[in-house]
C-alpha cells in the first residue's frame, strides 16, 4: 500500500493547477477553477487509494513475467 497524499488528490481533481500544499492543506491556490474542499480532497484520496489497491494483483503478476522488450530480444537471439 502506498500513501496517496493531498497533492495527488488535488492534481486528480484539478489537473494543471498551480497550488501549494503544506501539511495536507492547500496554502495557496492559483487556478481559475474552483478550489476543492477538504471533503472533496479526502474523498479523492480514498478513491485513488482504492484504485491503487485494486491493481495490486496486476502489479504482482506483471513482475513475474518478462517485458515485451525482453521477449523480443529472446526471440531474436534464438
CSV table of C-alpha atoms in Angstrom, one decimal:
chain,number,residue,atom,x,y,z
A,1,UNK,CA,0.0,0.0,0.0
A,2,UNK,CA,1.3,3.4,-0.9
A,3,UNK,CA,0.1,6.6,0.8
A,4,UNK,CA,-1.9,8.8,-1.6
A,5,UNK,CA,-1.4,12.4,-0.4
A,6,UNK,CA,-3.4,15.6,-0.8
A,7,UNK,CA,-1.1,16.7,-3.7
A,8,UNK,CA,-2.1,13.6,-5.7
A,9,UNK,CA,-5.8,14.1,-4.9
A,10,UNK,CA,-5.8,17.8,-5.8
A,11,UNK,CA,-3.9,17.1,-9.1
A,12,UNK,CA,-6.5,14.4,-9.9
A,13,UNK,CA,-9.4,16.8,-9.1
A,14,UNK,CA,-7.9,19.8,-10.9
A,15,UNK,CA,-5.3,18.9,-13.4
A,16,UNK,CA,-2.7,21.6,-14.2
A,17,UNK,CA,-3.4,23.6,-11.1
A,18,UNK,CA,-0.7,25.7,-9.6
A,19,UNK,CA,-1.1,25.4,-5.8
A,20,UNK,CA,0.9,25.0,-2.7
A,21,UNK,CA,0.1,22.3,-0.2
A,22,UNK,CA,1.6,22.0,3.3
A,23,UNK,CA,0.6,19.5,6.0
A,24,UNK,CA,-2.1,18.2,3.7
A,25,UNK,CA,-3.8,21.6,3.4
A,26,UNK,CA,-3.9,24.0,0.5
A,27,UNK,CA,-2.0,27.1,1.4
A,28,UNK,CA,-2.0,28.8,-1.9
A,29,UNK,CA,-4.5,28.4,-4.8
A,30,UNK,CA,-3.6,29.8,-8.2
A,31,UNK,CA,-6.1,28.4,-10.6
A,32,UNK,CA,-9.2,29.7,-12.4
A,33,UNK,CA,-11.1,26.6,-11.4
A,34,UNK,CA,-12.8,26.3,-8.0
A,35,UNK,CA,-10.5,25.1,-5.2
A,36,UNK,CA,-11.6,21.7,-4.0
A,37,UNK,CA,-13.0,21.4,-0.4
A,38,UNK,CA,-11.3,19.3,2.3
A,39,UNK,CA,-14.2,16.8,2.0
A,40,UNK,CA,-13.6,16.5,-1.8
A,41,UNK,CA,-9.9,16.0,-1.3
A,42,UNK,CA,-10.4,13.4,1.4
A,43,UNK,CA,-12.9,11.5,-0.8
A,44,UNK,CA,-10.5,11.7,-3.7
A,45,UNK,CA,-7.6,10.3,-1.6
A,46,UNK,CA,-9.8,7.4,-0.6
A,47,UNK,CA,-10.8,6.8,-4.2
A,48,UNK,CA,-7.3,6.9,-5.5
A,49,UNK,CA,-6.1,4.6,-2.7
A,50,UNK,CA,-8.8,2.1,-3.5
A,51,UNK,CA,-8.0,2.3,-7.2
A,52,UNK,CA,-4.3,1.6,-6.4
A,53,UNK,CA,-5.1,-1.2,-4.0
A,54,UNK,CA,-7.4,-2.9,-6.6
A,55,UNK,CA,-4.4,-3.1,-9.0
A,56,UNK,CA,-2.1,-4.9,-6.6
A,57,UNK,CA,-2.8,-8.3,-8.2
A,58,UNK,CA,-1.9,-6.9,-11.7
A,59,UNK,CA,1.3,-5.3,-10.4
A,60,UNK,CA,2.4,-8.6,-8.8
A,61,UNK,CA,1.7,-10.6,-11.9
A,62,UNK,CA,3.5,-8.1,-14.1
A,63,UNK,CA,6.6,-8.5,-12.0
A,64,UNK,CA,6.5,-12.3,-12.6
A,65,UNK,CA,6.8,-12.1,-16.4
A,66,UNK,CA,9.4,-10.6,-18.7
A,67,UNK,CA,8.7,-7.3,-20.5
A,68,UNK,CA,7.8,-7.2,-24.2
A,69,UNK,CA,11.3,-5.9,-24.9
A,70,UNK,CA,12.9,-8.9,-23.2
A,71,UNK,CA,10.6,-11.3,-25.1
A,72,UNK,CA,11.6,-9.7,-28.4
A,73,UNK,CA,15.3,-9.9,-27.6
A,74,UNK,CA,14.8,-13.6,-26.6
A,75,UNK,CA,13.0,-14.4,-29.8
A,76,UNK,CA,15.7,-12.6,-31.8
A,77,UNK,CA,18.5,-14.4,-30.1
A,78,UNK,CA,17.0,-17.9,-30.8
